[in-house]
mmCIF file of C-alpha atoms and ligand atoms in Angstrom:
data_model
loop_
_atom_site.group_PDB
_atom_site.id
_atom_site.type_symbol
_atom_site.label_atom_id
_atom_site.label_comp_id
_atom_site.label_asym_id
_atom_site.label_seq_id
_atom_site.Cartn_x
_atom_site.Cartn_y
_atom_site.Cartn_z
ATOM 1 C CA MET A 1 171.054 -132.887 -12.790
ATOM 2 C CA LEU A 2 172.132 -130.175 -15.536
ATOM 3 C CA TYR A 3 171.845 -126.803 -14.784
ATOM 4 C CA GLN A 4 173.185 -123.896 -17.384
ATOM 5 C CA GLY A 5 173.275 -120.528 -16.494
ATOM 6 C CA VAL A 6 175.996 -117.930 -15.803
ATOM 7 C CA LEU A 7 177.728 -117.843 -12.834
ATOM 8 C CA THR A 8 178.493 -115.931 -9.998
ATOM 9 C CA LYS A 9 179.252 -115.830 -6.466
ATOM 10 C CA MET A 10 177.473 -118.430 -3.563
ATOM 11 C CA GLU A 11 174.316 -116.876 -2.206
ATOM 12 C CA THR A 12 174.379 -117.567 1.042
ATOM 13 C CA GLU A 13 172.807 -118.128 4.591
ATOM 14 C CA SER A 14 174.629 -117.365 8.068
ATOM 15 C CA THR A 15 172.735 -120.968 9.162
ATOM 16 C CA SER A 16 174.828 -123.106 10.991
ATOM 17 C CA PRO A 17 176.422 -125.153 9.648
ATOM 18 C CA ILE A 18 176.826 -121.378 6.716
ATOM 19 C CA ASN A 19 173.361 -123.073 3.850
ATOM 20 C CA TYR A 20 175.512 -122.621 0.002
ATOM 21 C CA PHE A 21 172.961 -122.156 -3.770
ATOM 22 C CA MET A 22 174.658 -121.835 -6.894
ATOM 23 C CA HIS A 23 171.486 -119.637 -8.842
ATOM 24 C CA LEU A 24 172.246 -120.527 -12.211
ATOM 25 C CA GLY A 25 170.019 -119.863 -14.694
ATOM 26 C CA ASP A 26 165.793 -119.881 -12.786
ATOM 27 C CA GLU A 27 167.641 -122.219 -10.232
ATOM 28 C CA PHE A 28 168.372 -121.805 -6.857
ATOM 29 C CA VAL A 29 170.617 -125.261 -6.608
ATOM 30 C CA LYS A 30 171.383 -125.365 -2.777
ATOM 31 C CA VAL A 31 176.080 -126.285 -3.395
ATOM 32 C CA ASN A 32 175.589 -128.471 0.552
ATOM 33 C CA ASP A 33 173.847 -130.849 -0.612
ATOM 34 C CA CYS A 34 175.886 -131.701 -3.494
ATOM 35 C CA ILE A 35 178.861 -132.428 -1.040
ATOM 36 C CA GLY A 36 179.241 -136.259 -1.153
ATOM 37 C CA LYS A 37 177.989 -136.166 -4.875
ATOM 38 C CA THR A 38 180.556 -136.024 -8.155
ATOM 39 C CA ILE A 39 180.044 -132.545 -10.315
ATOM 40 C CA GLN A 40 180.661 -131.258 -13.092
ATOM 41 C CA PHE A 41 180.771 -127.581 -14.610
ATOM 42 C CA ASP A 42 181.498 -127.433 -18.558
ATOM 43 C CA LEU A 43 182.376 -124.027 -19.441
ATOM 44 C CA ILE A 44 179.877 -123.261 -22.231
ATOM 45 C CA GLY A 45 180.749 -119.476 -22.926
ATOM 46 C CA TYR A 46 181.176 -115.977 -21.128
ATOM 47 C CA GLN A 47 178.635 -112.969 -19.733
ATOM 48 C CA CYS A 48 179.530 -109.807 -18.677
ATOM 49 C CA LEU A 49 177.850 -109.154 -15.327
ATOM 50 C CA SER A 50 176.951 -105.558 -16.624
ATOM 51 C CA CYS A 51 177.320 -105.760 -20.696
ATOM 52 C CA GLY A 52 175.947 -109.172 -21.003
ATOM 53 C CA ASP A 53 177.181 -109.062 -23.922
ATOM 54 C CA ASN A 54 179.547 -112.555 -24.718
ATOM 55 C CA ALA A 55 183.071 -111.291 -25.005
ATOM 56 C CA SER A 56 185.817 -112.798 -22.285
ATOM 57 C CA ILE A 57 185.634 -111.977 -18.466
ATOM 58 C CA PHE A 58 189.070 -109.965 -17.564
ATOM 59 C CA ARG A 59 188.455 -109.404 -13.922
ATOM 60 C CA GLN A 60 185.937 -110.139 -11.416
ATOM 61 C CA GLY A 61 183.025 -110.911 -13.440
ATOM 62 C CA LEU A 62 183.729 -107.993 -16.662
ATOM 63 C CA CYS A 63 184.510 -108.314 -20.271
ATOM 64 C CA LYS A 64 187.618 -105.779 -20.053
ATOM 65 C CA LYS A 65 185.287 -101.852 -20.960
ATOM 66 C CA CYS A 66 183.472 -102.649 -18.468
ATOM 67 C CA PHE A 67 186.200 -102.793 -15.768
ATOM 68 C CA PHE A 68 187.822 -99.752 -16.945
ATOM 69 C CA GLU A 69 184.968 -98.338 -17.887
ATOM 70 C CA SER A 70 181.754 -99.403 -15.669
ATOM 71 C CA PRO A 71 180.555 -97.456 -12.207
ATOM 72 C CA GLN A 72 180.422 -101.243 -10.976
ATOM 73 C CA ALA A 73 184.588 -101.527 -10.612
ATOM 74 C CA GLY A 74 186.427 -97.843 -9.985
ATOM 75 C CA SER A 75 189.248 -98.229 -7.623
ATOM 76 C CA TRP A 76 187.046 -97.232 -4.904
ATOM 77 C CA ILE A 77 185.517 -100.825 -4.524
ATOM 78 C CA MET A 78 189.219 -101.908 -3.853
ATOM 79 C CA LYS A 79 190.526 -98.737 -2.247
ATOM 80 C CA PRO A 80 187.934 -97.757 0.293
ATOM 81 C CA GLU A 81 190.452 -94.449 0.681
ATOM 82 C CA GLU A 82 189.586 -93.462 -2.604
ATOM 83 C CA SER A 83 186.256 -92.470 -2.100
ATOM 84 C CA LYS A 84 184.609 -89.316 -3.140
ATOM 85 C CA ALA A 85 180.902 -89.155 -3.551
ATOM 86 C CA HIS A 86 181.585 -87.424 -0.098
ATOM 87 C CA LEU A 87 183.156 -84.611 -1.464
ATOM 88 C CA ASP A 88 180.097 -84.372 -4.811
ATOM 89 C CA ILE A 89 183.297 -85.235 -6.971
ATOM 90 C CA GLU A 90 182.599 -88.195 -9.458
ATOM 91 C CA ASP A 91 184.751 -90.722 -10.555
ATOM 92 C CA ARG A 92 182.306 -92.807 -13.389
ATOM 93 C CA ASP A 93 178.937 -91.936 -11.759
ATOM 94 C CA LEU A 94 177.642 -89.825 -9.287
ATOM 95 C CA ALA A 95 174.863 -90.936 -8.658
ATOM 96 C CA PHE A 96 175.553 -94.611 -8.137
ATOM 97 C CA GLU A 97 178.981 -93.945 -6.693
ATOM 98 C CA LYS A 98 176.329 -91.892 -3.746
ATOM 99 C CA LYS A 99 174.016 -94.934 -3.692
ATOM 100 C CA MET A 100 177.331 -97.475 -2.617
ATOM 101 C CA GLN A 101 179.522 -94.982 -1.074
ATOM 102 C CA LEU A 102 176.932 -92.540 1.233
ATOM 103 C CA GLN A 103 176.026 -96.301 3.613
ATOM 104 C CA PRO A 104 177.099 -96.611 6.762
ATOM 105 C CA HIS A 105 180.253 -99.887 6.535
ATOM 106 C CA ILE A 106 181.730 -101.478 9.030
ATOM 107 C CA VAL A 107 185.272 -101.671 9.977
ATOM 108 C CA TYR A 108 186.029 -104.722 10.525
ATOM 109 C CA LEU A 109 188.742 -107.899 12.298
ATOM 110 C CA SER A 110 187.899 -111.262 10.931
ATOM 111 C CA ASN A 111 190.129 -114.436 11.601
ATOM 112 C CA THR A 112 190.479 -115.366 7.705
ATOM 113 C CA GLY A 113 193.780 -118.306 8.428
ATOM 114 C CA GLY A 114 195.135 -115.174 10.420
ATOM 115 C CA VAL A 115 193.853 -111.886 11.644
ATOM 116 C CA LYS A 116 193.070 -109.540 9.268
ATOM 117 C CA VAL A 117 191.105 -105.798 9.255
ATOM 118 C CA GLY A 118 188.634 -104.724 5.914
ATOM 119 C CA VAL A 119 185.784 -103.393 4.849
ATOM 120 C CA THR A 120 182.091 -103.473 4.134
ATOM 121 C CA ARG A 121 179.132 -102.127 3.761
ATOM 122 C CA LYS A 122 176.618 -102.001 6.309
ATOM 123 C CA SER A 123 174.014 -104.002 4.549
ATOM 124 C CA GLN A 124 177.106 -107.157 4.061
ATOM 125 C CA VAL A 125 177.030 -108.443 7.596
ATOM 126 C CA PRO A 126 177.781 -111.491 7.495
ATOM 127 C CA THR A 127 177.457 -112.277 4.352
ATOM 128 C CA ARG A 128 181.649 -110.362 3.029
ATOM 129 C CA TRP A 129 182.826 -112.933 6.171
ATOM 130 C CA ILE A 130 181.029 -115.803 4.727
ATOM 131 C CA ASP A 131 182.534 -115.397 1.431
ATOM 132 C CA GLN A 132 186.138 -114.083 3.015
ATOM 133 C CA GLY A 133 186.374 -117.916 4.951
ATOM 134 C CA ALA A 134 186.059 -115.891 7.579
ATOM 135 C CA HIS A 135 185.219 -118.388 10.984
ATOM 136 C CA GLN A 136 185.629 -115.224 13.756
ATOM 137 C CA ALA A 137 184.940 -111.578 13.036
ATOM 138 C CA MET A 138 184.429 -108.960 14.612
ATOM 139 C CA ALA A 139 182.482 -104.634 13.816
ATOM 140 C CA PHE A 140 184.405 -102.297 16.135
ATOM 141 C CA LEU A 141 183.562 -99.417 13.772
ATOM 142 C CA GLU A 142 180.523 -98.010 12.097
ATOM 143 C CA VAL A 143 181.091 -95.309 9.737
ATOM 144 C CA PRO A 144 178.391 -92.949 8.056
ATOM 145 C CA ASN A 145 180.708 -93.579 4.648
ATOM 146 C CA ARG A 146 183.212 -95.660 1.952
ATOM 147 C CA TYR A 147 185.883 -92.889 2.568
ATOM 148 C CA LEU A 148 185.989 -92.940 6.962
ATOM 149 C CA ALA A 149 185.756 -96.458 6.875
ATOM 150 C CA GLY A 150 188.537 -96.883 4.328
ATOM 151 C CA VAL A 151 191.191 -94.288 6.006
ATOM 152 C CA ALA A 152 190.099 -95.936 9.435
ATOM 153 C CA GLU A 153 191.649 -99.020 7.310
ATOM 154 C CA VAL A 154 194.562 -97.275 6.349
ATOM 155 C CA ALA A 155 195.096 -96.566 9.423
ATOM 156 C CA LEU A 156 195.264 -100.272 10.895
ATOM 157 C CA LYS A 157 197.025 -102.412 7.773
ATOM 158 C CA ALA A 158 200.354 -100.531 9.201
ATOM 159 C CA HIS A 159 199.673 -102.699 12.283
ATOM 160 C CA ILE A 160 197.543 -105.712 11.298
ATOM 161 C CA SER A 161 197.536 -107.203 7.359
ATOM 162 C CA ASP A 162 194.456 -106.629 5.362
ATOM 163 C CA LYS A 163 194.815 -109.564 2.963
ATOM 164 C CA THR A 164 193.034 -113.697 3.550
ATOM 165 C CA GLN A 165 196.312 -115.992 4.291
ATOM 166 C CA TRP A 166 193.167 -118.156 1.967
ATOM 167 C CA LYS A 167 195.820 -122.008 1.278
ATOM 168 C CA THR A 168 195.491 -121.384 5.656
ATOM 169 C CA MET A 169 191.724 -120.410 5.382
ATOM 170 C CA LEU A 170 191.374 -123.566 3.790
ATOM 171 C CA SER A 171 193.729 -125.421 4.952
ATOM 172 C CA GLN A 172 194.615 -125.544 7.778
ATOM 173 C CA PRO A 173 192.341 -126.557 11.292
ATOM 174 C CA GLU A 174 190.643 -123.756 12.498
ATOM 175 C CA GLN A 175 192.226 -121.988 15.761
ATOM 176 C CA SER A 176 190.910 -119.207 17.738
ATOM 177 C CA ARG A 177 191.928 -116.039 18.601
ATOM 178 C CA ASP A 178 191.117 -113.490 20.513
ATOM 179 C CA LEU A 179 189.895 -109.870 18.663
ATOM 180 C CA ILE A 180 188.839 -108.503 21.221
ATOM 181 C CA LYS A 181 192.777 -107.937 22.695
ATOM 182 C CA GLN A 182 193.705 -107.638 18.745
ATOM 183 C CA PHE A 183 191.349 -104.747 18.818
ATOM 184 C CA ASN A 184 192.440 -103.275 22.295
ATOM 185 C CA ALA A 185 195.928 -103.262 20.834
ATOM 186 C CA LEU A 186 195.302 -101.271 17.082
ATOM 187 C CA LYS A 187 192.773 -98.977 19.215
ATOM 188 C CA ALA A 188 195.232 -96.108 19.257
ATOM 189 C CA TYR A 189 196.423 -96.183 16.023
ATOM 190 C CA LEU A 190 192.825 -95.151 13.906
ATOM 191 C CA PRO A 191 192.554 -91.885 13.024
ATOM 192 C CA ASP A 192 191.314 -88.636 15.291
ATOM 193 C CA GLU A 193 188.451 -88.767 12.978
ATOM 194 C CA VAL A 194 187.660 -91.942 12.599
ATOM 195 C CA GLN A 195 187.231 -92.148 16.822
ATOM 196 C CA PRO A 196 183.508 -91.232 17.713
ATOM 197 C CA TYR A 197 182.265 -94.378 15.903
ATOM 198 C CA VAL A 198 184.346 -96.837 17.559
ATOM 199 C CA ILE A 199 181.244 -99.260 18.807
ATOM 200 C CA ASP A 200 180.524 -99.372 22.321
ATOM 201 C CA GLU A 201 180.157 -103.469 22.900
ATOM 202 C CA LEU A 202 182.434 -105.573 21.029
ATOM 203 C CA GLN A 203 180.575 -108.904 19.790
ATOM 204 C CA VAL A 204 182.714 -111.794 18.246
ATOM 205 C CA GLU A 205 180.867 -114.236 15.553
ATOM 206 C CA GLU A 206 181.773 -117.437 15.214
ATOM 207 C CA LEU A 207 181.365 -118.937 11.753
ATOM 208 C CA ASN A 208 180.434 -122.397 10.928
ATOM 209 C CA PHE A 209 181.067 -124.019 7.496
ATOM 210 C CA PRO A 210 180.898 -127.181 5.806
ATOM 211 C CA TYR A 211 184.016 -127.896 5.774
ATOM 212 C CA THR A 212 187.004 -129.284 8.660
ATOM 213 C CA PRO A 213 189.800 -128.203 7.585
ATOM 214 C CA ASP A 214 192.833 -131.335 8.373
ATOM 215 C CA GLY A 215 196.259 -129.992 7.135
ATOM 216 C CA GLN A 216 196.192 -131.097 3.195
ATOM 217 C CA LEU A 217 195.198 -128.675 0.027
ATOM 218 C CA GLY A 218 196.089 -129.599 -3.313
ATOM 219 C CA VAL A 219 195.894 -127.960 -6.211
ATOM 220 C CA ARG A 220 193.870 -124.280 -7.891
ATOM 221 C CA GLN A 221 190.607 -125.818 -9.993
ATOM 222 C CA SER A 222 189.875 -123.474 -13.359
ATOM 223 C CA LEU A 223 187.504 -123.468 -15.518
ATOM 224 C CA SER A 224 188.547 -124.856 -19.113
ATOM 225 C CA GLU A 225 187.001 -124.970 -22.956
ATOM 226 C CA ASN A 226 188.787 -127.673 -23.162
ATOM 227 C CA GLU A 227 187.963 -130.234 -20.242
ATOM 228 C CA PRO A 228 185.135 -129.869 -17.885
ATOM 229 C CA LEU A 229 186.247 -129.021 -14.515
ATOM 230 C CA LYS A 230 185.044 -131.662 -12.302
ATOM 231 C CA GLY A 231 185.528 -134.160 -9.034
ATOM 232 C CA LYS A 232 183.527 -135.696 -5.437
ATOM 233 C CA LEU A 233 183.036 -132.092 -3.694
ATOM 234 C CA LYS A 234 184.494 -132.319 0.149
ATOM 235 C CA GLY A 235 182.800 -129.352 1.568
ATOM 236 C CA ILE A 236 182.323 -125.163 1.588
ATOM 237 C CA LYS A 237 184.225 -123.083 2.841
ATOM 238 C CA GLY A 238 184.978 -118.944 1.599
ATOM 239 C CA GLN A 239 183.730 -119.860 -1.458
ATOM 240 C CA TYR A 240 186.126 -122.627 -2.411
ATOM 241 C CA LEU A 241 184.522 -125.729 -3.798
ATOM 242 C CA ILE A 242 187.128 -127.960 -1.964
ATOM 243 C CA PHE A 243 187.262 -131.739 -3.915
ATOM 244 C CA ASP A 244 187.812 -135.085 -2.025
ATOM 245 C CA ASP A 245 191.858 -134.559 -4.257
ATOM 246 C CA TYR A 246 191.685 -131.699 -2.166
ATOM 247 C CA SER A 247 191.838 -129.744 -5.867
ATOM 248 C CA ILE A 248 189.976 -126.335 -5.105
ATOM 249 C CA PHE A 249 187.712 -123.589 -6.984
ATOM 250 C CA ASN A 250 187.227 -120.106 -6.244
ATOM 251 C CA VAL A 251 183.460 -120.036 -7.339
ATOM 252 C CA ARG A 252 184.149 -116.241 -7.147
ATOM 253 C CA SER A 253 186.711 -116.400 -10.039
ATOM 254 C CA SER A 254 184.776 -117.139 -12.052
ATOM 255 C CA GLU A 255 181.777 -114.716 -12.094
ATOM 256 C CA GLY A 256 180.566 -114.390 -15.817
ATOM 257 C CA TYR A 257 181.442 -117.830 -17.323
ATOM 258 C CA VAL A 258 178.194 -119.445 -18.811
ATOM 259 C CA VAL A 259 178.774 -122.796 -17.223
ATOM 260 C CA ALA A 260 176.859 -126.506 -17.536
ATOM 261 C CA PHE A 261 176.687 -127.622 -14.297
ATOM 262 C CA ASN A 262 175.740 -131.679 -13.590
ATOM 263 C CA VAL A 263 175.609 -133.560 -9.895
ATOM 264 C CA ARG A 264 175.811 -137.559 -10.430
HETATM 265 ZN ZN1 ZN B 1 180.482 -106.393 -20.596
#
């Protein structure tokens, strides 16, 4: 089957195992059904996810102009503590920032090859955890806006990583960690202004991906105009496709690339 469209991160369904879909043109391709088959991506152009131009993609699926101007790429996205909509202060588009920042946010611990702290909009749970390839995750704060989530994350970053250990996540057998115990050790470092938002009944979520790492990790593949990206699909974890030679492709890093996608 041949499909064509602009790549965006895979959509997911939090089933066990997790179901993955690529939205290409008008079609939804269930990526789990491609496991064991040879898949091929041919790069045929670019389409900025904000302005739609066929301009080369700079970062986060956006052309360079949009990355520096679009409200979708303000610094508060990567640095929640820089959120200012709660003060009525505009970064790039106050109406958009209010809509995005002034909504419930979760601060969580997740196990992505190591335990890390992270922030997400409450509406993005468990999508955010699936996207990063966390096999365990636990929300511990629910705050009313993005700024407070950022303040909490910054305070904890001094004591625990905020980075996904993606090489470990993709290659090493999944190990269980006691997230409740880890949180209890960190709790005292939370700033006073977020203490009232600690979640009473902590609950660890377990996520089951259609890939079981077995110690190996191959090279990172990327889309190129010179040759197709292809291989026999072995599994999916996070936003990564893993091929039978253990090479990997991070779908999310190629958002905004227009591809022809073929399954055989
Ligand atoms: Zn653009």
